[in-house]
Coordinates of C-alpha atoms and ligand atoms in Angstrom, one line a residue:
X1 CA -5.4 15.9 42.8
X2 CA -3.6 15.7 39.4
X3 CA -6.0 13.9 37.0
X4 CA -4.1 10.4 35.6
X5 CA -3.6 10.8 31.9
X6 CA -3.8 7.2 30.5
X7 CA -3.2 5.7 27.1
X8 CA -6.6 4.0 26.0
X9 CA -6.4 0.5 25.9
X10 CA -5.4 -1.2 22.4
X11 CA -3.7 2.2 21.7
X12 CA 0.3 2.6 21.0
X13 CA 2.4 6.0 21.3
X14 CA 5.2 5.6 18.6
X15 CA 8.3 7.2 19.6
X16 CA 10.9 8.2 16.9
X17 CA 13.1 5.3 16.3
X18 CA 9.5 3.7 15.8
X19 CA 8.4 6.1 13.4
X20 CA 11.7 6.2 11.3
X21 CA 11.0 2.2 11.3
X22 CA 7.5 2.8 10.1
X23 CA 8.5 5.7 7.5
X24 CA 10.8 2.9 5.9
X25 CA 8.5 0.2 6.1
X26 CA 5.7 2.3 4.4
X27 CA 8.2 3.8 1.6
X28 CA 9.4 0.3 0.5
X29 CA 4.9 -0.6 0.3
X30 CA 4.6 2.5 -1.5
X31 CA 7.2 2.1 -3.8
X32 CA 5.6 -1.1 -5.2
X33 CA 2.3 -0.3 -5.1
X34 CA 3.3 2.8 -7.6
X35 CA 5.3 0.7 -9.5
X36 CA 2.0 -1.2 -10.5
X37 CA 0.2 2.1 -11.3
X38 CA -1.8 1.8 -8.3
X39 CA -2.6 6.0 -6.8
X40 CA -3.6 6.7 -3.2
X41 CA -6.5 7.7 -1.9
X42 CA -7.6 9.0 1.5
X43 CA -11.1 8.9 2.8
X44 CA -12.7 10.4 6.0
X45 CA -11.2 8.7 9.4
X46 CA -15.3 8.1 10.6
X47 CA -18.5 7.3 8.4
X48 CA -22.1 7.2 8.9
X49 CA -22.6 3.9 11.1
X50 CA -25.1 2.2 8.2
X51 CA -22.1 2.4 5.7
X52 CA -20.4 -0.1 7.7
X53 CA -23.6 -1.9 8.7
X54 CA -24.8 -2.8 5.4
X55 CA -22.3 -5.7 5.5
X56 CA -24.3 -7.3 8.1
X57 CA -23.3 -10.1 10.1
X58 CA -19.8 -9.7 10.4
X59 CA -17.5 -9.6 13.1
X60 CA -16.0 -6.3 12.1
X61 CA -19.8 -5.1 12.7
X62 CA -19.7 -5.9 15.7
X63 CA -16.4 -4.5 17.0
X64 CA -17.1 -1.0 15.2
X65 CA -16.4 2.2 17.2
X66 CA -19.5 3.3 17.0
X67 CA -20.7 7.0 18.5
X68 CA -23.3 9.4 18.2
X69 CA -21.9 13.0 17.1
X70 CA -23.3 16.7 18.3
X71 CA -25.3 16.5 15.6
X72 CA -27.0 13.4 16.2
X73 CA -25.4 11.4 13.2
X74 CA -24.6 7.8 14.0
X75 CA -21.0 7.7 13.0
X76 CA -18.3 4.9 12.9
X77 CA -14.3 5.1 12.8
X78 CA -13.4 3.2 10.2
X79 CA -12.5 -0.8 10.7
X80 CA -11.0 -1.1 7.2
X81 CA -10.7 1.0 4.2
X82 CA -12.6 -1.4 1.3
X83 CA -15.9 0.2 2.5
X84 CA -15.3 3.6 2.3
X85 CA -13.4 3.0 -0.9
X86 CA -16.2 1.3 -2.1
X87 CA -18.6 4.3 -1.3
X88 CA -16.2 6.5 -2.8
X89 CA -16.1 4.9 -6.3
X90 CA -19.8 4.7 -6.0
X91 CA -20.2 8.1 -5.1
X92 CA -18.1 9.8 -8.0
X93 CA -15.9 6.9 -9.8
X94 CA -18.8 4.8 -11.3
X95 CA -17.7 6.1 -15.0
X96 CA -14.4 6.0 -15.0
X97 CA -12.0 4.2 -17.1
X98 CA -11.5 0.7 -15.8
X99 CA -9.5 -0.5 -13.8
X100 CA -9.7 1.8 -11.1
X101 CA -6.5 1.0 -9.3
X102 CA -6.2 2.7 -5.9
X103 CA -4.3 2.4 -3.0
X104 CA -4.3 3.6 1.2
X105 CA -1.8 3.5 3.9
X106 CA -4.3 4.6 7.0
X107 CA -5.2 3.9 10.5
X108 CA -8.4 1.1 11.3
X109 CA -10.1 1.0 14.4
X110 CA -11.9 -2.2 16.0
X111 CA -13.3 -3.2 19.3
X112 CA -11.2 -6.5 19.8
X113 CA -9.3 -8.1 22.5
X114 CA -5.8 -6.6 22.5
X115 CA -3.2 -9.5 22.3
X116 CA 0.4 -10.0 20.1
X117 CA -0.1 -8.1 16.7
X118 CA -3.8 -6.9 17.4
X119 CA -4.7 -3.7 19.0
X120 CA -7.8 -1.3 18.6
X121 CA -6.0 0.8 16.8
X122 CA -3.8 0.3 14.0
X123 CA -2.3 0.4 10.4
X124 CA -3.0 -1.2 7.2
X125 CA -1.2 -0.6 3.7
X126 CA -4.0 -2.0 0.5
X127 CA -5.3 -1.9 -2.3
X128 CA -8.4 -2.1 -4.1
X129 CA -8.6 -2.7 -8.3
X130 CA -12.1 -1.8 -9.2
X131 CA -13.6 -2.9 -12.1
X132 CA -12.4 -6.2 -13.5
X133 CA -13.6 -9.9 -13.3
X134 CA -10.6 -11.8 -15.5
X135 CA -8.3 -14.0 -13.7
X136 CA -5.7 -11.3 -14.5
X137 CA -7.1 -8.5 -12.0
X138 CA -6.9 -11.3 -8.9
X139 CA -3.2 -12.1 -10.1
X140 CA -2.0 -8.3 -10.1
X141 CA -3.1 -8.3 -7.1
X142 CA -1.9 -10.9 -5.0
X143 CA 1.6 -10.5 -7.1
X144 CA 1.4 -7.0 -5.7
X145 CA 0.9 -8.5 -2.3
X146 CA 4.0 -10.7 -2.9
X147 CA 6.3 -7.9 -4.2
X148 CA 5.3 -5.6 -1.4
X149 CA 6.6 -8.5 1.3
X150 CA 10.0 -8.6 -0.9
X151 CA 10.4 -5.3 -0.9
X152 CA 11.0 -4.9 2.7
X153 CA 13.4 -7.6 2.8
X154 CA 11.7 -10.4 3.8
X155 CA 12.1 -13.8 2.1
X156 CA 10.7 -16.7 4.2
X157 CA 6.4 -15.8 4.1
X158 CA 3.5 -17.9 1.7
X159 CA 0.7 -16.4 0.5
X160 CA -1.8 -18.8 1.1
X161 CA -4.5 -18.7 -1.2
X162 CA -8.4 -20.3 -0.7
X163 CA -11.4 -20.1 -2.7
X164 CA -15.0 -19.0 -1.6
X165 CA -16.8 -20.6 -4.2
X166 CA -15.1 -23.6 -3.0
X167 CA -16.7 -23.5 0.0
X168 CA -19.8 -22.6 -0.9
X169 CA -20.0 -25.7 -3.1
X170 CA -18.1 -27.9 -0.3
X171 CA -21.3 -26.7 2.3
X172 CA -23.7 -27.5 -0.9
X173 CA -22.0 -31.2 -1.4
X174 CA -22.7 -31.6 3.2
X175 CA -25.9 -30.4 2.9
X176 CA -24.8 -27.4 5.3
X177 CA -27.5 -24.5 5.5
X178 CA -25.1 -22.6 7.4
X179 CA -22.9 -22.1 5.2
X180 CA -21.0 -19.2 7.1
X181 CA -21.5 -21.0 10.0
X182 CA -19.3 -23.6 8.3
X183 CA -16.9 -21.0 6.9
X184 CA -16.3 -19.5 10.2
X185 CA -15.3 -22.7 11.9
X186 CA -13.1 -23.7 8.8
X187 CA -11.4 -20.7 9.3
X188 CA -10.8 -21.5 13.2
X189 CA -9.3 -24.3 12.0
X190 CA -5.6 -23.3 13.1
X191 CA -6.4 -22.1 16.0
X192 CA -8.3 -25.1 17.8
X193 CA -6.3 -29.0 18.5
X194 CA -7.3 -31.4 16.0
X195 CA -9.5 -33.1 18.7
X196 CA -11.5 -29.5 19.8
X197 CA -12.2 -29.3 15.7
X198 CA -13.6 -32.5 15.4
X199 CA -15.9 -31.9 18.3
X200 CA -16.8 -28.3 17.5
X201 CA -17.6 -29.8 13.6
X202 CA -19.4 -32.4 15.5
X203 CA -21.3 -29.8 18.0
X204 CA -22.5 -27.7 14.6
X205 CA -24.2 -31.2 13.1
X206 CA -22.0 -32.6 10.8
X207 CA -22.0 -36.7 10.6
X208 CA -19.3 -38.9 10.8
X209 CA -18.8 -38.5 6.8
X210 CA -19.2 -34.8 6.8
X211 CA -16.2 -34.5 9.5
X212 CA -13.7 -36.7 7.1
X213 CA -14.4 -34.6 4.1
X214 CA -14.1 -31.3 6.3
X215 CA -11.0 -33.1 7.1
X216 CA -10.3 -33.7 3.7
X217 CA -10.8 -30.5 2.5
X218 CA -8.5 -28.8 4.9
X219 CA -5.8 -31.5 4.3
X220 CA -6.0 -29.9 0.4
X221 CA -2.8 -27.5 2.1
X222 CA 0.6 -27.2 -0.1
X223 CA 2.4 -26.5 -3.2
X224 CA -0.3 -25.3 -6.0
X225 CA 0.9 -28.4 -8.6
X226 CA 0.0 -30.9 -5.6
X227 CA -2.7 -28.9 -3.8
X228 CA -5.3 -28.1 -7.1
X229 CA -5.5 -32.1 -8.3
X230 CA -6.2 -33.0 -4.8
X231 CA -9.4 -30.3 -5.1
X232 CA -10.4 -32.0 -8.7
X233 CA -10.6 -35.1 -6.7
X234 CA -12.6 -34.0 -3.8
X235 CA -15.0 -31.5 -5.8
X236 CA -17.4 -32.7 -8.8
X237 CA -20.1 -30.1 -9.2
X238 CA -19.3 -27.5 -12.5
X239 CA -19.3 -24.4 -10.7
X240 CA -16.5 -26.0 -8.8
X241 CA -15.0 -27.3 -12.2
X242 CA -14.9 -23.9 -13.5
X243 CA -13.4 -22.4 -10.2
X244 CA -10.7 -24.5 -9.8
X245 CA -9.7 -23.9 -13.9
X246 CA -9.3 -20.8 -12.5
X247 CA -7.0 -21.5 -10.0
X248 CA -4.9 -23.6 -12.0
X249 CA -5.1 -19.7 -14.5
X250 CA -4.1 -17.8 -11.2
X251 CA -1.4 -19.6 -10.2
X252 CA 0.1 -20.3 -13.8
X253 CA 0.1 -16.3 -14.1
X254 CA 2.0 -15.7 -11.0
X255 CA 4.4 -18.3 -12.2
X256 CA 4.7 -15.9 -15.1
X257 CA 4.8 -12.8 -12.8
X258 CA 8.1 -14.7 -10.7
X259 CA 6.2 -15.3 -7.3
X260 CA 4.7 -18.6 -7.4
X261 CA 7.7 -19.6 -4.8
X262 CA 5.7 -17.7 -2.3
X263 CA 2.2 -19.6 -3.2
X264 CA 0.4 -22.0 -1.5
X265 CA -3.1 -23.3 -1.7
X266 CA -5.0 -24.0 1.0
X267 CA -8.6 -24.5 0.5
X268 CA -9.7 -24.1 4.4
X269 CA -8.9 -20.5 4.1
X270 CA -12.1 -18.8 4.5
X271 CA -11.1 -14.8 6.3
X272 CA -13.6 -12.7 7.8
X273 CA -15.4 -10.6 5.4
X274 CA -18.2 -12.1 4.4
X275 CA -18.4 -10.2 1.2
X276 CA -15.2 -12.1 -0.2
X277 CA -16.9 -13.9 -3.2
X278 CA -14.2 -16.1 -4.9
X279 CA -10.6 -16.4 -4.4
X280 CA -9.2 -15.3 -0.8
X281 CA -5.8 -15.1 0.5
X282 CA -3.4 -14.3 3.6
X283 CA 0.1 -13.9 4.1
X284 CA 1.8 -15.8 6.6
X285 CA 5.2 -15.5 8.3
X286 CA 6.9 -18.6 10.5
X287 CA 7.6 -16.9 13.5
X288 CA 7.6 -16.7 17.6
X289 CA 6.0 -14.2 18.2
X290 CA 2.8 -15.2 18.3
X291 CA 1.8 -13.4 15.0
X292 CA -1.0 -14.4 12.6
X293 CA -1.7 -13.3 9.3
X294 CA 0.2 -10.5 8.1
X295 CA -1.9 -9.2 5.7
X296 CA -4.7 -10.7 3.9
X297 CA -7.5 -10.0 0.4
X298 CA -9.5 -11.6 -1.9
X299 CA -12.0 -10.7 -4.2
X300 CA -15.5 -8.7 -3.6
X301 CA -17.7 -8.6 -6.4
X302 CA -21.0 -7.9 -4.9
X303 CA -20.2 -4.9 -2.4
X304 CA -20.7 -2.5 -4.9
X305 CA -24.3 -3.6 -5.7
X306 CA -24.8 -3.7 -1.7
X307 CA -23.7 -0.3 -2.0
X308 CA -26.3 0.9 -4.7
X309 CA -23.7 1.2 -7.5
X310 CA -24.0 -0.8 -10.7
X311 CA -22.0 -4.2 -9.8
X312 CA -18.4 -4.0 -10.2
X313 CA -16.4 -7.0 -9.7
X314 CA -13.2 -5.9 -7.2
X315 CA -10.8 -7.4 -5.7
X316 CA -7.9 -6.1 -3.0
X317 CA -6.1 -6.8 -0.2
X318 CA -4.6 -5.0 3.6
X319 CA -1.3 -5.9 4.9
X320 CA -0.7 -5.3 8.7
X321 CA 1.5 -2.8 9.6
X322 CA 1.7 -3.5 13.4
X323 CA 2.2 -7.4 11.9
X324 CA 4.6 -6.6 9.4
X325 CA 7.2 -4.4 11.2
X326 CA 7.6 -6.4 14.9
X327 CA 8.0 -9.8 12.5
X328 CA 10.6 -7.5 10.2
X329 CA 12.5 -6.4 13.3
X330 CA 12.4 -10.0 14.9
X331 CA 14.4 -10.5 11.7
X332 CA 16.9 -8.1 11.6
X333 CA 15.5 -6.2 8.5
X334 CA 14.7 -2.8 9.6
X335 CA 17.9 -0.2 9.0
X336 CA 19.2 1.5 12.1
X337 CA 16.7 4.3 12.7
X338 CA 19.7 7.6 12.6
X339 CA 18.4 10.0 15.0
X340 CA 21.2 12.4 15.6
X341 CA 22.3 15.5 13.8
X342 CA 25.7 14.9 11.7
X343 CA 26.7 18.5 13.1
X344 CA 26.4 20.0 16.1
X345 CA 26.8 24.1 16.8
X346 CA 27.9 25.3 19.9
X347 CA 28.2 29.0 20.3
X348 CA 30.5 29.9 23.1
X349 CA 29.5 32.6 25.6
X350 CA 26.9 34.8 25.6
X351 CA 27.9 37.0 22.6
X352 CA 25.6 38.8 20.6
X353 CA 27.6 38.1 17.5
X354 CA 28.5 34.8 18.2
X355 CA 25.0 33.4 18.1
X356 CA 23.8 35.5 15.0
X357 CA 27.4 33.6 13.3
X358 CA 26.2 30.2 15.0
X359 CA 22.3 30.5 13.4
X360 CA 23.8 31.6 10.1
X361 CA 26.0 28.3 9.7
X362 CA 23.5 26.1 11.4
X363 CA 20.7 27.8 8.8
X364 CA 23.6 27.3 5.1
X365 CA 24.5 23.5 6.7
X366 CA 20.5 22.7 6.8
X367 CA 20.3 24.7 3.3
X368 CA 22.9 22.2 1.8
X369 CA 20.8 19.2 3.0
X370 CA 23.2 18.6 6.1
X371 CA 21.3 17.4 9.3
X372 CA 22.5 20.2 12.1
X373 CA 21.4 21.5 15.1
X374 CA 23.0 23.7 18.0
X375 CA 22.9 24.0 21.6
X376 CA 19.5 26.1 22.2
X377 CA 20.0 25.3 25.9
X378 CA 22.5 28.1 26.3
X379 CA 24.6 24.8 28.1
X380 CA 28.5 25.7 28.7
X381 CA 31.3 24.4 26.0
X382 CA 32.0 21.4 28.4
X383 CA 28.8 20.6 29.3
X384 CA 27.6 21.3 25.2
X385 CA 30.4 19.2 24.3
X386 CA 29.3 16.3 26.8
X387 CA 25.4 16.3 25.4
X388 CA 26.9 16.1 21.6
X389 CA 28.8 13.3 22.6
X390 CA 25.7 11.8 24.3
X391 CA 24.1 12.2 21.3
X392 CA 26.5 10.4 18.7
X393 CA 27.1 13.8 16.8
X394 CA 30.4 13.0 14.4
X395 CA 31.0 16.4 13.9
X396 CA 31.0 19.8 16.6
X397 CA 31.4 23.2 15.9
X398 CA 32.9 25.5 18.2
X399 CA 32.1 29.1 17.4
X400 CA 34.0 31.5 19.9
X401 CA 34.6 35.8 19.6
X402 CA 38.1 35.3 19.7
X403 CA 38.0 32.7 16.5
X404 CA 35.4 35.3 15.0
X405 CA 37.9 38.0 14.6
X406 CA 39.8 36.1 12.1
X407 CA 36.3 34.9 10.6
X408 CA 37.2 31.1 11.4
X409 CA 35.6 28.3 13.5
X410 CA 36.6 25.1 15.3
X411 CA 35.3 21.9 13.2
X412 CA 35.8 19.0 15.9
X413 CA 35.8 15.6 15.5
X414 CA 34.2 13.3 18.0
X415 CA 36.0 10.4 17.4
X416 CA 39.1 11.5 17.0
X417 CA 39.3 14.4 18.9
X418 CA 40.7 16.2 16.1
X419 CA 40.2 19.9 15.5
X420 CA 40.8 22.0 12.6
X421 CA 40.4 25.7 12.0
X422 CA 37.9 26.4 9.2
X423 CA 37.1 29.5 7.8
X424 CA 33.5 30.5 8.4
X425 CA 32.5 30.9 4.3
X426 CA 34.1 27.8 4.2
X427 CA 32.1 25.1 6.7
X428 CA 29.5 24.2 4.8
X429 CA 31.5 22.7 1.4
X430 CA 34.3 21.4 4.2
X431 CA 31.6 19.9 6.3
X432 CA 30.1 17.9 3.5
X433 CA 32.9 17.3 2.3
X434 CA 33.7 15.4 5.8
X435 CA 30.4 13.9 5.5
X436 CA 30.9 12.3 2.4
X437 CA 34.2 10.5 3.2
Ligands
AMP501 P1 -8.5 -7.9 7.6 O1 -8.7 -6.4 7.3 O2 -9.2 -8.4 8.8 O3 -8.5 -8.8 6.4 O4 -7.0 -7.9 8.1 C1 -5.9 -7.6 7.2 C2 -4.6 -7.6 8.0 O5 -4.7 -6.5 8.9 C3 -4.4 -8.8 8.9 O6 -3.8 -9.8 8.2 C4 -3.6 -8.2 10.0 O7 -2.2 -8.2 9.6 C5 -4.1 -6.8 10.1 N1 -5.0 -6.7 11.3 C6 -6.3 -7.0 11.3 N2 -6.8 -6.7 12.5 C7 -5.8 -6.2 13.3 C8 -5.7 -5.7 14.6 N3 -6.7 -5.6 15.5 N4 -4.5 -5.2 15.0 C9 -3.4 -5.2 14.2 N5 -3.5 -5.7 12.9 C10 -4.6 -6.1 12.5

């Protein structure tokens, strides 16, 4: 009995029109990312299993792809990239100038329920900016974030941008030991009804007055001038003084980087990792698709020092590929993938000479940058002819003995119909010629 080869669950094949879609999608990222100096880096696809543990607690932990190897080393396939970065600088970057600006387009892998926009595996685009604490670093980076949206085409996302030394200090001012326990249901806030929130808030041991300022806090949700006053009210303790001054530092330097537009702020924002240590942030798209976040960072400044390097404030973001792309094609933004060759040879009859004429153009045309290719299926002219037009070639070329003898070829076009007698030394600057016009 044949054996039933089956795609692992979570797991997409991408086909070619996908993968042109992709190609763009990750050239426009890229583009940006260099234009802000960032470089790429590419670390291994699976780690040892403690490199990803030593950020204990987390979801992410918990949905690793964990296996043992022949060897016996407890390895992991990466869920995202800021760990193995991380180890990296510590490894061999711990003296080098600062920043250290780099970025990654790679695959993640991660044990989760497959539904719209998640799967086990799939793509993110980041960055990580290693080595500065100022106000400046976070701004770089979430103007990045913005610029890398625009630059695929899309208009109509927010950044939305929250604070964990907010929350800390907001579970300090409840009296909340929990404090991630707190953070994590924050950050379920969207996803439960108003009345399901109140009860889980309720269910963790929060009081009457506790739920109104939760509620409070997450009503702090809007344009930065509105949203940061509305914090000064609710907050009184310094170290939440001092944080929100530098929101208010943030958000002025975007304004002066042209992307405050794309700002919100919106204190409930709390995102997985729990080695985010100040300002966090997530892109969001209005959309039907059932979407979430399409990308998402903050800043890290103790992972280093988990790590065992000397502490390094960071700060960085992923956007979602497999988020990004369906949300830019929902839209209309992706260029028509072109999957055809502009010219298309086909040698007629079985002749010797013919074919060593058809391989010689088909070889100059690719040569000269022209996308050709010719019937390697040995197919009939009428038959060859049919396929090309299947295809959506513009432009066949017939090459027959009898034209040989004069040292000419058939240059058809598809559309027309029209045919035109070229001579052989001649196809390539008439071709692009055609091409061109
Ligand atoms: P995170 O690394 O969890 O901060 O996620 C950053 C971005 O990666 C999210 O905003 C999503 O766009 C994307 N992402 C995270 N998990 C998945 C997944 N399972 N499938 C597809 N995209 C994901």
């Amino acid at each position: 009995m044949a054996v039933k080869l089956e795609r692992i669950k979570g797991t997409r094949d991408l086909l070619p029109e996908e993968m042109a879609a992709r190609r763009w999608v990750f050239e426009r990222i890229r583009e940006v990312f260099e234009r802000y100096n960032f470089h790429e880096v590419l670390t291994p696809t699976f780690e040892y299993t403690t490199l990803f543990q030593l950020r204990s607690g987390e979801e992410v932990v918990e949905q690793l792809y964990a296996f043992e190897d022949k060897g016996g080393r407890k390895v992991s396939l990466r869920p995202d990239m800021t760990s193995s970065v991380a180890r990296l600088y510590v490894n061999s970057f711990q003296n080098a100038p600062k920043p250290v600006k780099w970025y990654y387009i790679a695959n993640m892998f991660r044990y989760e329920e497959p539904q719209s926009g998640r799967y086990r595996e799939f793509w993110q685009a980041g960055v990580e900016l290693l080595g500065s604490d100022r106000v400046e670093a976070d701004a770089e980076v979430i103007a990045l974030f913005v610029e890398s949206y625009l630059n695929t085409g899309l208009r109509d996302f927010t950044v939305n941008i929250g604070d964990r030394v907010l929350l800390d200090e907001f579970a300090r001012m409840l009296g909340v030991k929990d404090d991630v326990g707190l953070m994590r249901l924050i950050d379920k806030k969207d996803k439960l009804s108003r009345e399901d929130f109140i009860s889980a808030l309720r269910d963790f041991g929060l009081t009457r007055e506790g739920i109104d300022k939760v509620l409070s806090l997450i009503g702090i949700r809007g344009k930065p001038d509105e949203a940061l006053p509305k914090a000064e009210e609710l907050f009184t303790g310094r170290g939440a003084e001092e944080e929100i001054k530098r929101l208010y530092e943030l958000v002025d330097l975007l304004d002066a980087y042209g992307v405050k537009d794309h700002v919100l702020v919106d204190l409930g924002i709390a995102r997985g990792f729990d080695y985010y240590t100040s300002v966090v942030f997530e892109a969001m798209v209005p959309n039907d698709l059932g979407i979430g976040s399409v990308g998402g960072g903050g800043r890290y400044d103790n992972l280093i020092s988990v790590f065992g390097g000397k502490p390094t404030p960071a700060t960085g973001f992923a956007i979602g590929i497999e988020r990004l792309i369906p949300i830019l094609e929902w839209k209309g933004l992706l260029p028509e993938p072109k999957l055809r060759p502009d010219v298309y040879l086909i040698p007629i009859g079985d002749d010797p000479e013919v074919k060593r004429t058809t391989v010689g153009l088909v070889s100059s045309l690719r040569r000269a940058d022209v996308r050709a290719d010719y019937e390697l299926k040995g197919r009939k002219l009428r038959k060859a002819l049919e396929h090309a037009g299947r295809l959506g070639v513009p432009y066949v070329i017939l090459i027959g003995r009898r034209d040989l003898t004069s040292g000419r070829v058939v240059v058809r076009d598809m559309e027309t119909g029209e045919q035109k007698d070229v001579e052989v030394g001649a196809v390539v600057s008439f071709v692009r010629e055609l091409l061109r016009g």
